[in-house]
Amino acid sequence: MGGSRELADTCVLRLERVTKRYRQGPRELTVLREVDLSLWPGELLVVLGPSGSGKTTLLNLMGGLDRVSTGHIRFGELDLATATAAQLTHYRRHHVGFVFQFFNLVPNLTAYENVELAAYLVEQPLPVDDLLEQFGLADRKTHFPAQLSGGEQQRVAIARAVVKRPALLLCDEPTGALDYETAKDVLGLIQELPERFGTTVVLVTHNQAIATIGHRVIRLRSGEVVAVSRNETPLAASELIW
Ligand SMILES: Nc1ncnc2c1ncn2[C@@H]1O[C@H](COP(=O)(O)OP(=O)(O)O)[C@@H](O)[C@H]1O
Ligand SMILES: [Mg+2]
């Protein structure tokens, strides 16, 4: 992932001077300030920052769930800043997968049905059976979320996101609700996604140790990118200690 690669490839998503403000009564709160960032094909980018630093806000903007106050977010020809609501819906549906801390599975659908539901949204999904088997869920397909462990639920949620073959997979503290060993396990799965599916992955965390598994790390503090670094040899998730 050197400079030559960045010249050769076009980026998946480009953020240009992205600022986000929220109105709080009479005051305006600047939550993100002038963020410039490009996401490259097949990279695992870790966004590291303490609680309240703007990580979720950044992810929601990238995913077209929220709008910038100023700046641009370019996905090919589309600028999320000026896109219509219909264009944003299309972008979210076809190009973005989301993984959340608390899984957000549909409780009255089985593991299989949760993934199938997402597969219906696109024309050429991955085969649901294959994917669940690849994710170690072969014997969990007919279970409901409440019958699954946290780690299994998160695997289903990742399958649901990946089945659409999204260009971009956005993971917001995906191991925040899991115990240590399960968290490492799920991170191992996430770490394999760029290579297995060609997806660009953004992994948000407040845990410094987790940053070592990414190809690149950006640090957020009070809504500003204060450092960008590159891991020439990312650590395997199984080697993580925290
Ligand atoms: N919808 C909102 N309205 C007002 N303030 C918000 C809103 N969403 C987030 N914030 C504020 O923006 C800041 C960053 O929040 P967030 O992006 O959730 O940070 P993080 O994910 O890093 O914990 C916090 O101060 C939070 O209170
Ligand atoms: Mg957050």
PDB file of C-alpha atoms and ligand atoms in Angstrom:
ATOM      1  CA  MET A   1       0.000   0.000   0.000  1.00  0.00           C
ATOM      2  CA  GLY A   2       2.693   2.506  -0.942  1.00  0.00           C
ATOM      3  CA  GLY A   3       2.341   5.807  -2.747  1.00  0.00           C
ATOM      4  CA  SER A   4       2.506   4.167  -6.167  1.00  0.00           C
ATOM      5  CA  ARG A   5      -0.599   2.173  -5.420  1.00  0.00           C
ATOM      6  CA  GLU A   6      -2.465   5.326  -4.569  1.00  0.00           C
ATOM      7  CA  LEU A   7      -1.487   6.822  -7.908  1.00  0.00           C
ATOM      8  CA  ALA A   8      -2.437   3.690  -9.822  1.00  0.00           C
ATOM      9  CA  ASP A   9      -5.845   3.136  -8.219  1.00  0.00           C
ATOM     10  CA  THR A  10      -8.810   5.366  -7.917  1.00  0.00           C
ATOM     11  CA  CYS A  11     -10.074   5.652  -4.397  1.00  0.00           C
ATOM     12  CA  VAL A  12     -13.355   4.146  -3.267  1.00  0.00           C
ATOM     13  CA  LEU A  13     -14.434   7.175  -1.296  1.00  0.00           C
ATOM     14  CA  ARG A  14     -12.872  10.605  -0.981  1.00  0.00           C
ATOM     15  CA  LEU A  15     -13.673  13.017   1.821  1.00  0.00           C
ATOM     16  CA  GLU A  16     -12.774  16.622   1.137  1.00  0.00           C
ATOM     17  CA  ARG A  17     -12.756  19.194   3.943  1.00  0.00           C
ATOM     18  CA  VAL A  18     -15.666  17.489   5.643  1.00  0.00           C
ATOM     19  CA  THR A  19     -17.141  19.458   8.499  1.00  0.00           C
ATOM     20  CA  LYS A  20     -20.155  18.464  10.542  1.00  0.00           C
ATOM     21  CA  ARG A  21     -21.917  20.742  12.990  1.00  0.00           C
ATOM     22  CA  TYR A  22     -24.900  20.052  15.178  1.00  0.00           C
ATOM     23  CA  ARG A  23     -27.133  22.744  16.535  1.00  0.00           C
ATOM     24  CA  GLN A  24     -27.592  22.549  20.288  1.00  0.00           C
ATOM     25  CA  GLY A  25     -30.189  25.131  21.222  1.00  0.00           C
ATOM     26  CA  PRO A  26     -28.630  28.503  20.495  1.00  0.00           C
ATOM     27  CA  ARG A  27     -25.124  27.055  20.062  1.00  0.00           C
ATOM     28  CA  GLU A  28     -23.470  25.162  17.252  1.00  0.00           C
ATOM     29  CA  LEU A  29     -21.245  22.235  18.056  1.00  0.00           C
ATOM     30  CA  THR A  30     -18.542  21.321  15.530  1.00  0.00           C
ATOM     31  CA  VAL A  31     -18.236  17.551  15.682  1.00  0.00           C
ATOM     32  CA  LEU A  32     -15.960  17.060  12.669  1.00  0.00           C
ATOM     33  CA  ARG A  33     -13.625  19.705  11.323  1.00  0.00           C
ATOM     34  CA  GLU A  34     -12.096  19.796   7.836  1.00  0.00           C
ATOM     35  CA  VAL A  35     -11.524  16.064   7.472  1.00  0.00           C
ATOM     36  CA  ASP A  36      -9.627  15.063   4.329  1.00  0.00           C
ATOM     37  CA  LEU A  37      -9.404  11.352   3.725  1.00  0.00           C
ATOM     38  CA  SER A  38      -9.323   8.861   0.863  1.00  0.00           C
ATOM     39  CA  LEU A  39     -10.315   5.216   1.180  1.00  0.00           C
ATOM     40  CA  TRP A  40      -8.444   2.821  -1.111  1.00  0.00           C
ATOM     41  CA  PRO A  41      -9.678  -0.422  -2.637  1.00  0.00           C
ATOM     42  CA  GLY A  42      -9.174  -3.431  -0.406  1.00  0.00           C
ATOM     43  CA  GLU A  43      -7.793  -1.579   2.579  1.00  0.00           C
ATOM     44  CA  LEU A  44      -8.647  -1.973   6.242  1.00  0.00           C
ATOM     45  CA  LEU A  45      -8.676   1.493   7.705  1.00  0.00           C
ATOM     46  CA  VAL A  46      -8.946   1.865  11.461  1.00  0.00           C
ATOM     47  CA  VAL A  47     -10.457   5.054  12.873  1.00  0.00           C
ATOM     48  CA  LEU A  48      -9.162   5.409  16.410  1.00  0.00           C
ATOM     49  CA  GLY A  49     -10.339   7.973  18.929  1.00  0.00           C
ATOM     50  CA  PRO A  50     -11.797   8.414  22.385  1.00  0.00           C
ATOM     51  CA  SER A  51     -15.497   8.521  23.066  1.00  0.00           C
ATOM     52  CA  GLY A  52     -17.028  11.693  21.666  1.00  0.00           C
ATOM     53  CA  SER A  53     -14.241  12.331  19.148  1.00  0.00           C
ATOM     54  CA  GLY A  54     -16.619  12.030  16.178  1.00  0.00           C
ATOM     55  CA  LYS A  55     -16.018   8.446  15.007  1.00  0.00           C
ATOM     56  CA  THR A  56     -19.659   7.455  14.631  1.00  0.00           C
ATOM     57  CA  THR A  57     -20.476  10.769  13.011  1.00  0.00           C
ATOM     58  CA  LEU A  58     -17.691  10.200  10.487  1.00  0.00           C
ATOM     59  CA  LEU A  59     -18.912   6.688   9.732  1.00  0.00           C
ATOM     60  CA  ASN A  60     -22.511   7.839   9.337  1.00  0.00           C
ATOM     61  CA  LEU A  61     -21.419  10.495   6.855  1.00  0.00           C
ATOM     62  CA  MET A  62     -19.395   7.940   4.870  1.00  0.00           C
ATOM     63  CA  GLY A  63     -22.397   5.637   4.829  1.00  0.00           C
ATOM     64  CA  GLY A  64     -24.856   8.251   3.633  1.00  0.00           C
ATOM     65  CA  LEU A  65     -26.843   8.068   6.868  1.00  0.00           C
ATOM     66  CA  ASP A  66     -26.173  11.697   7.637  1.00  0.00           C
ATOM     67  CA  ARG A  67     -25.147  14.765   5.656  1.00  0.00           C
ATOM     68  CA  VAL A  68     -22.047  16.911   5.850  1.00  0.00           C
ATOM     69  CA  SER A  69     -22.443  20.542   6.905  1.00  0.00           C
ATOM     70  CA  THR A  70     -19.722  21.575   4.462  1.00  0.00           C
ATOM     71  CA  GLY A  71     -17.289  19.698   2.255  1.00  0.00           C
ATOM     72  CA  HIS A  72     -17.694  16.778  -0.106  1.00  0.00           C
ATOM     73  CA  ILE A  73     -17.767  12.993   0.015  1.00  0.00           C
ATOM     74  CA  ARG A  74     -17.218  11.576  -3.444  1.00  0.00           C
ATOM     75  CA  PHE A  75     -18.104   8.050  -4.504  1.00  0.00           C
ATOM     76  CA  GLY A  76     -17.263   7.920  -8.176  1.00  0.00           C
ATOM     77  CA  GLU A  77     -19.406  10.587  -9.776  1.00  0.00           C
ATOM     78  CA  LEU A  78     -21.717  10.882  -6.800  1.00  0.00           C
ATOM     79  CA  ASP A  79     -21.170  13.577  -4.169  1.00  0.00           C
ATOM     80  CA  LEU A  80     -22.963  12.551  -0.983  1.00  0.00           C
ATOM     81  CA  ALA A  81     -23.065  16.211   0.035  1.00  0.00           C
ATOM     82  CA  THR A  82     -25.404  17.147  -2.795  1.00  0.00           C
ATOM     83  CA  ALA A  83     -26.999  13.783  -3.645  1.00  0.00           C
ATOM     84  CA  THR A  84     -30.787  13.497  -3.624  1.00  0.00           C
ATOM     85  CA  ALA A  85     -32.452  11.345  -0.971  1.00  0.00           C
ATOM     86  CA  ALA A  86     -33.110   8.698  -3.633  1.00  0.00           C
ATOM     87  CA  GLN A  87     -29.449   8.686  -4.659  1.00  0.00           C
ATOM     88  CA  LEU A  88     -28.394   8.283  -1.026  1.00  0.00           C
ATOM     89  CA  THR A  89     -30.809   5.383  -0.582  1.00  0.00           C
ATOM     90  CA  HIS A  90     -29.407   3.715  -3.689  1.00  0.00           C
ATOM     91  CA  TYR A  91     -25.857   4.277  -2.448  1.00  0.00           C
ATOM     92  CA  ARG A  92     -26.604   2.773   0.977  1.00  0.00           C
ATOM     93  CA  ARG A  93     -28.499  -0.149  -0.471  1.00  0.00           C
ATOM     94  CA  HIS A  94     -26.012  -1.175  -3.141  1.00  0.00           C
ATOM     95  CA  HIS A  95     -22.603  -0.021  -2.066  1.00  0.00           C
ATOM     96  CA  VAL A  96     -22.422   0.086   1.731  1.00  0.00           C
ATOM     97  CA  GLY A  97     -22.569  -2.555   4.437  1.00  0.00           C
ATOM     98  CA  PHE A  98     -22.960  -1.580   8.098  1.00  0.00           C
ATOM     99  CA  VAL A  99     -21.904  -3.497  11.186  1.00  0.00           C
ATOM    100  CA  PHE A 100     -22.869  -2.099  14.582  1.00  0.00           C
ATOM    101  CA  GLN A 101     -21.811  -2.716  18.172  1.00  0.00           C
ATOM    102  CA  PHE A 102     -25.132  -4.307  19.143  1.00  0.00           C
ATOM    103  CA  PHE A 103     -25.614  -6.406  15.974  1.00  0.00           C
ATOM    104  CA  ASN A 104     -29.106  -5.021  15.169  1.00  0.00           C
ATOM    105  CA  LEU A 105     -30.450  -8.310  13.815  1.00  0.00           C
ATOM    106  CA  VAL A 106     -34.175  -8.699  13.226  1.00  0.00           C
ATOM    107  CA  PRO A 107     -35.237 -10.722  16.297  1.00  0.00           C
ATOM    108  CA  ASN A 108     -38.055 -12.711  14.696  1.00  0.00           C
ATOM    109  CA  LEU A 109     -36.031 -13.840  11.680  1.00  0.00           C
ATOM    110  CA  THR A 110     -33.547 -16.710  11.710  1.00  0.00           C
ATOM    111  CA  ALA A 111     -29.844 -16.219  11.035  1.00  0.00           C
ATOM    112  CA  TYR A 112     -30.434 -17.331   7.457  1.00  0.00           C
ATOM    113  CA  GLU A 113     -33.419 -15.027   6.983  1.00  0.00           C
ATOM    114  CA  ASN A 114     -31.556 -12.041   8.403  1.00  0.00           C
ATOM    115  CA  VAL A 115     -28.905 -12.453   5.724  1.00  0.00           C
ATOM    116  CA  GLU A 116     -31.424 -13.320   3.016  1.00  0.00           C
ATOM    117  CA  LEU A 117     -33.302 -10.104   3.711  1.00  0.00           C
ATOM    118  CA  ALA A 118     -30.206  -8.101   2.800  1.00  0.00           C
ATOM    119  CA  ALA A 119     -29.533 -10.328  -0.217  1.00  0.00           C
ATOM    120  CA  TYR A 120     -32.963  -9.363  -1.632  1.00  0.00           C
ATOM    121  CA  LEU A 121     -31.846  -5.742  -1.836  1.00  0.00           C
ATOM    122  CA  VAL A 122     -29.313  -6.305  -4.604  1.00  0.00           C
ATOM    123  CA  GLU A 123     -29.263  -8.061  -7.971  1.00  0.00           C
ATOM    124  CA  GLN A 124     -26.189 -10.211  -7.494  1.00  0.00           C
ATOM    125  CA  PRO A 125     -25.759 -11.144  -3.860  1.00  0.00           C
ATOM    126  CA  LEU A 126     -23.349 -13.783  -2.635  1.00  0.00           C
ATOM    127  CA  PRO A 127     -24.993 -17.170  -2.004  1.00  0.00           C
ATOM    128  CA  VAL A 128     -26.370 -17.033   1.556  1.00  0.00           C
ATOM    129  CA  ASP A 129     -25.677 -20.690   2.398  1.00  0.00           C
ATOM    130  CA  ASP A 130     -22.062 -20.486   1.297  1.00  0.00           C
ATOM    131  CA  LEU A 131     -21.464 -17.313   3.214  1.00  0.00           C
ATOM    132  CA  LEU A 132     -22.912 -18.632   6.463  1.00  0.00           C
ATOM    133  CA  GLU A 133     -20.820 -21.764   6.112  1.00  0.00           C
ATOM    134  CA  GLN A 134     -17.691 -19.713   5.447  1.00  0.00           C
ATOM    135  CA  PHE A 135     -18.425 -17.730   8.580  1.00  0.00           C
ATOM    136  CA  GLY A 136     -18.673 -20.849  10.728  1.00  0.00           C
ATOM    137  CA  LEU A 137     -22.451 -20.669  11.031  1.00  0.00           C
ATOM    138  CA  ALA A 138     -23.419 -23.803   9.090  1.00  0.00           C
ATOM    139  CA  ASP A 139     -25.282 -25.284  12.067  1.00  0.00           C
ATOM    140  CA  ARG A 140     -26.816 -21.994  13.205  1.00  0.00           C
ATOM    141  CA  LYS A 141     -28.844 -21.079  10.109  1.00  0.00           C
ATOM    142  CA  THR A 142     -32.253 -21.813  11.612  1.00  0.00           C
ATOM    143  CA  HIS A 143     -31.520 -20.205  14.977  1.00  0.00           C
ATOM    144  CA  PHE A 144     -33.080 -16.924  16.013  1.00  0.00           C
ATOM    145  CA  PRO A 145     -30.788 -14.145  17.262  1.00  0.00           C
ATOM    146  CA  ALA A 146     -31.778 -14.785  20.903  1.00  0.00           C
ATOM    147  CA  GLN A 147     -30.563 -18.370  20.505  1.00  0.00           C
ATOM    148  CA  LEU A 148     -27.103 -17.248  19.341  1.00  0.00           C
ATOM    149  CA  SER A 149     -24.077 -16.096  21.323  1.00  0.00           C
ATOM    150  CA  GLY A 150     -22.893 -12.509  20.904  1.00  0.00           C
ATOM    151  CA  GLY A 151     -20.054 -13.655  18.652  1.00  0.00           C
ATOM    152  CA  GLU A 152     -22.432 -15.674  16.485  1.00  0.00           C
ATOM    153  CA  GLN A 153     -24.846 -12.771  16.247  1.00  0.00           C
ATOM    154  CA  GLN A 154     -22.055 -10.496  15.108  1.00  0.00           C
ATOM    155  CA  ARG A 155     -20.962 -13.062  12.502  1.00  0.00           C
ATOM    156  CA  VAL A 156     -24.513 -13.101  11.160  1.00  0.00           C
ATOM    157  CA  ALA A 157     -24.515  -9.309  11.109  1.00  0.00           C
ATOM    158  CA  ILE A 158     -21.239  -9.290   9.177  1.00  0.00           C
ATOM    159  CA  ALA A 159     -22.645 -11.850   6.734  1.00  0.00           C
ATOM    160  CA  ARG A 160     -25.704  -9.658   6.305  1.00  0.00           C
ATOM    161  CA  ALA A 161     -23.464  -6.699   5.454  1.00  0.00           C
ATOM    162  CA  VAL A 162     -21.144  -8.634   3.147  1.00  0.00           C
ATOM    163  CA  VAL A 163     -23.819 -10.578   1.220  1.00  0.00           C
ATOM    164  CA  LYS A 164     -24.560  -7.468  -0.850  1.00  0.00           C
ATOM    165  CA  ARG A 165     -20.919  -7.372  -2.003  1.00  0.00           C
ATOM    166  CA  PRO A 166     -20.584  -3.752  -0.913  1.00  0.00           C
ATOM    167  CA  ALA A 167     -17.657  -1.612  -2.009  1.00  0.00           C
ATOM    168  CA  LEU A 168     -17.476  -0.295   1.526  1.00  0.00           C
ATOM    169  CA  LEU A 169     -18.014  -2.016   4.858  1.00  0.00           C
ATOM    170  CA  LEU A 170     -18.429   0.312   7.828  1.00  0.00           C
ATOM    171  CA  CYS A 171     -17.971  -1.227  11.273  1.00  0.00           C
ATOM    172  CA  ASP A 172     -18.769   0.882  14.344  1.00  0.00           C
ATOM    173  CA  GLU A 173     -17.109  -0.620  17.457  1.00  0.00           C
ATOM    174  CA  PRO A 174     -18.094  -4.092  16.200  1.00  0.00           C
ATOM    175  CA  THR A 175     -16.500  -5.860  19.158  1.00  0.00           C
ATOM    176  CA  GLY A 176     -17.568  -3.386  21.828  1.00  0.00           C
ATOM    177  CA  ALA A 177     -20.207  -5.751  23.202  1.00  0.00           C
ATOM    178  CA  LEU A 178     -18.107  -8.947  23.035  1.00  0.00           C
ATOM    179  CA  ASP A 179     -15.789 -10.641  25.517  1.00  0.00           C
ATOM    180  CA  TYR A 180     -12.052 -10.646  24.874  1.00  0.00           C
ATOM    181  CA  GLU A 181     -11.637 -13.969  23.065  1.00  0.00           C
ATOM    182  CA  THR A 182     -14.813 -13.544  21.018  1.00  0.00           C
ATOM    183  CA  ALA A 183     -13.761 -10.022  20.099  1.00  0.00           C
ATOM    184  CA  LYS A 184     -10.432 -11.276  18.750  1.00  0.00           C
ATOM    185  CA  ASP A 185     -12.228 -13.964  16.829  1.00  0.00           C
ATOM    186  CA  VAL A 186     -14.632 -11.500  15.191  1.00  0.00           C
ATOM    187  CA  LEU A 187     -11.753  -9.109  14.439  1.00  0.00           C
ATOM    188  CA  GLY A 188      -9.996 -12.006  12.706  1.00  0.00           C
ATOM    189  CA  LEU A 189     -13.019 -12.431  10.476  1.00  0.00           C
ATOM    190  CA  ILE A 190     -13.221  -8.698   9.750  1.00  0.00           C
ATOM    191  CA  GLN A 191      -9.507  -8.596   8.972  1.00  0.00           C
ATOM    192  CA  GLU A 192      -9.952 -11.233   6.252  1.00  0.00           C
ATOM    193  CA  LEU A 193     -12.795  -9.424   4.476  1.00  0.00           C
ATOM    194  CA  PRO A 194     -10.751  -7.104   2.227  1.00  0.00           C
ATOM    195  CA  GLU A 195      -8.838  -9.997   0.737  1.00  0.00           C
ATOM    196  CA  ARG A 196     -11.758 -12.432   0.593  1.00  0.00           C
ATOM    197  CA  PHE A 197     -14.339 -10.081  -0.848  1.00  0.00           C
ATOM    198  CA  GLY A 198     -12.361  -7.102  -2.143  1.00  0.00           C
ATOM    199  CA  THR A 199     -14.254  -4.844   0.234  1.00  0.00           C
ATOM    200  CA  THR A 200     -12.771  -1.714   1.719  1.00  0.00           C
ATOM    201  CA  VAL A 201     -13.317  -1.884   5.466  1.00  0.00           C
ATOM    202  CA  VAL A 202     -13.493   1.002   7.922  1.00  0.00           C
ATOM    203  CA  LEU A 203     -13.219  -0.168  11.508  1.00  0.00           C
ATOM    204  CA  VAL A 204     -14.019   2.312  14.245  1.00  0.00           C
ATOM    205  CA  THR A 205     -12.646   1.716  17.714  1.00  0.00           C
ATOM    206  CA  HIS A 206     -11.530   3.470  20.880  1.00  0.00           C
ATOM    207  CA  ASN A 207      -9.140   0.573  21.605  1.00  0.00           C
ATOM    208  CA  GLN A 208      -5.568   1.451  20.671  1.00  0.00           C
ATOM    209  CA  ALA A 209      -4.506  -2.213  20.523  1.00  0.00           C
ATOM    210  CA  ILE A 210      -7.016  -2.939  17.758  1.00  0.00           C
ATOM    211  CA  ALA A 211      -5.467  -0.258  15.548  1.00  0.00           C
ATOM    212  CA  THR A 212      -2.480  -2.545  14.894  1.00  0.00           C
ATOM    213  CA  ILE A 213      -4.561  -4.866  12.667  1.00  0.00           C
ATOM    214  CA  GLY A 214      -5.308  -2.156  10.094  1.00  0.00           C
ATOM    215  CA  HIS A 215      -3.357  -1.247   6.977  1.00  0.00           C
ATOM    216  CA  ARG A 216      -3.796   2.367   7.952  1.00  0.00           C
ATOM    217  CA  VAL A 217      -4.866   4.192  11.104  1.00  0.00           C
ATOM    218  CA  ILE A 218      -6.346   7.640  11.462  1.00  0.00           C
ATOM    219  CA  ARG A 219      -6.625   9.185  14.886  1.00  0.00           C
ATOM    220  CA  LEU A 220      -9.476  11.492  15.708  1.00  0.00           C
ATOM    221  CA  ARG A 221      -9.464  13.939  18.569  1.00  0.00           C
ATOM    222  CA  SER A 222     -12.312  16.382  19.105  1.00  0.00           C
ATOM    223  CA  GLY A 223     -13.412  15.997  15.508  1.00  0.00           C
ATOM    224  CA  GLU A 224     -10.014  16.529  13.939  1.00  0.00           C
ATOM    225  CA  VAL A 225      -7.683  14.049  12.279  1.00  0.00           C
ATOM    226  CA  VAL A 226      -4.544  14.436  14.383  1.00  0.00           C
ATOM    227  CA  ALA A 227      -2.475  11.610  12.882  1.00  0.00           C
ATOM    228  CA  VAL A 228      -2.459   9.175   9.993  1.00  0.00           C
ATOM    229  CA  SER A 229      -0.135   6.198  10.074  1.00  0.00           C
ATOM    230  CA  ARG A 230       0.489   3.086   8.052  1.00  0.00           C
ATOM    231  CA  ASN A 231       1.148  -0.406   9.361  1.00  0.00           C
ATOM    232  CA  GLU A 232       3.537  -2.011   6.889  1.00  0.00           C
ATOM    233  CA  THR A 233       2.858  -5.385   8.494  1.00  0.00           C
ATOM    234  CA  PRO A 234      -0.520  -5.372  10.213  1.00  0.00           C
ATOM    235  CA  LEU A 235      -0.748  -7.652  13.229  1.00  0.00           C
ATOM    236  CA  ALA A 236      -2.988 -10.704  12.888  1.00  0.00           C
ATOM    237  CA  ALA A 237      -6.058 -10.281  15.088  1.00  0.00           C
ATOM    238  CA  SER A 238      -5.246 -13.577  16.805  1.00  0.00           C
ATOM    239  CA  GLU A 239      -2.007 -11.979  18.093  1.00  0.00           C
ATOM    240  CA  LEU A 240      -3.754  -9.044  19.698  1.00  0.00           C
ATOM    241  CA  ILE A 241      -3.395  -8.456  23.423  1.00  0.00           C
ATOM    242  CA  TRP A 242      -5.181  -5.789  25.427  1.00  0.00           C
TER     243      TRP A 242
HETATM  244  N1  LIG B   1     -27.376  14.084  16.428  1.00  0.00           N
HETATM  245  C1  LIG B   1     -26.557  14.769  17.222  1.00  0.00           C
HETATM  246  N2  LIG B   1     -26.907  15.965  17.713  1.00  0.00           N
HETATM  247  C2  LIG B   1     -26.062  16.684  18.498  1.00  0.00           C
HETATM  248  N3  LIG B   1     -24.836  16.282  18.855  1.00  0.00           N
HETATM  249  C3  LIG B   1     -24.427  15.092  18.401  1.00  0.00           C
HETATM  250  C4  LIG B   1     -25.249  14.274  17.563  1.00  0.00           C
HETATM  251  N4  LIG B   1     -24.566  13.141  17.256  1.00  0.00           N
HETATM  252  C5  LIG B   1     -23.374  13.256  17.875  1.00  0.00           C
HETATM  253  N5  LIG B   1     -23.287  14.415  18.569  1.00  0.00           N
HETATM  254  C6  LIG B   1     -22.130  14.878  19.339  1.00  0.00           C
HETATM  255  O1  LIG B   1     -20.993  14.782  18.514  1.00  0.00           O
HETATM  256  C7  LIG B   1     -19.849  14.388  19.239  1.00  0.00           C
HETATM  257  C8  LIG B   1     -19.226  13.170  18.592  1.00  0.00           C
HETATM  258  O2  LIG B   1     -20.130  12.079  18.721  1.00  0.00           O
HETATM  259  P1  LIG B   1     -19.839  10.665  18.055  1.00  0.00           P
HETATM  260  O3  LIG B   1     -19.606  10.850  16.610  1.00  0.00           O
HETATM  261  O4  LIG B   1     -20.929   9.771  18.470  1.00  0.00           O
HETATM  262  O5  LIG B   1     -18.452  10.267  18.755  1.00  0.00           O
HETATM  263  P2  LIG B   1     -17.800   8.834  19.004  1.00  0.00           P
HETATM  264  O6  LIG B   1     -18.464   7.836  18.103  1.00  0.00           O
HETATM  265  O7  LIG B   1     -16.354   9.042  18.715  1.00  0.00           O
HETATM  266  O8  LIG B   1     -18.020   8.510  20.456  1.00  0.00           O
HETATM  267  C9  LIG B   1     -20.318  14.173  20.664  1.00  0.00           C
HETATM  268  O9  LIG B   1     -20.017  15.327  21.395  1.00  0.00           O
HETATM  269  C10 LIG B   1     -21.803  13.994  20.514  1.00  0.00           C
HETATM  270  O10 LIG B   1     -22.474  14.402  21.662  1.00  0.00           O
HETATM  271 MG    MG B   2     -19.435   6.070  18.495  1.00  0.00          MG
END
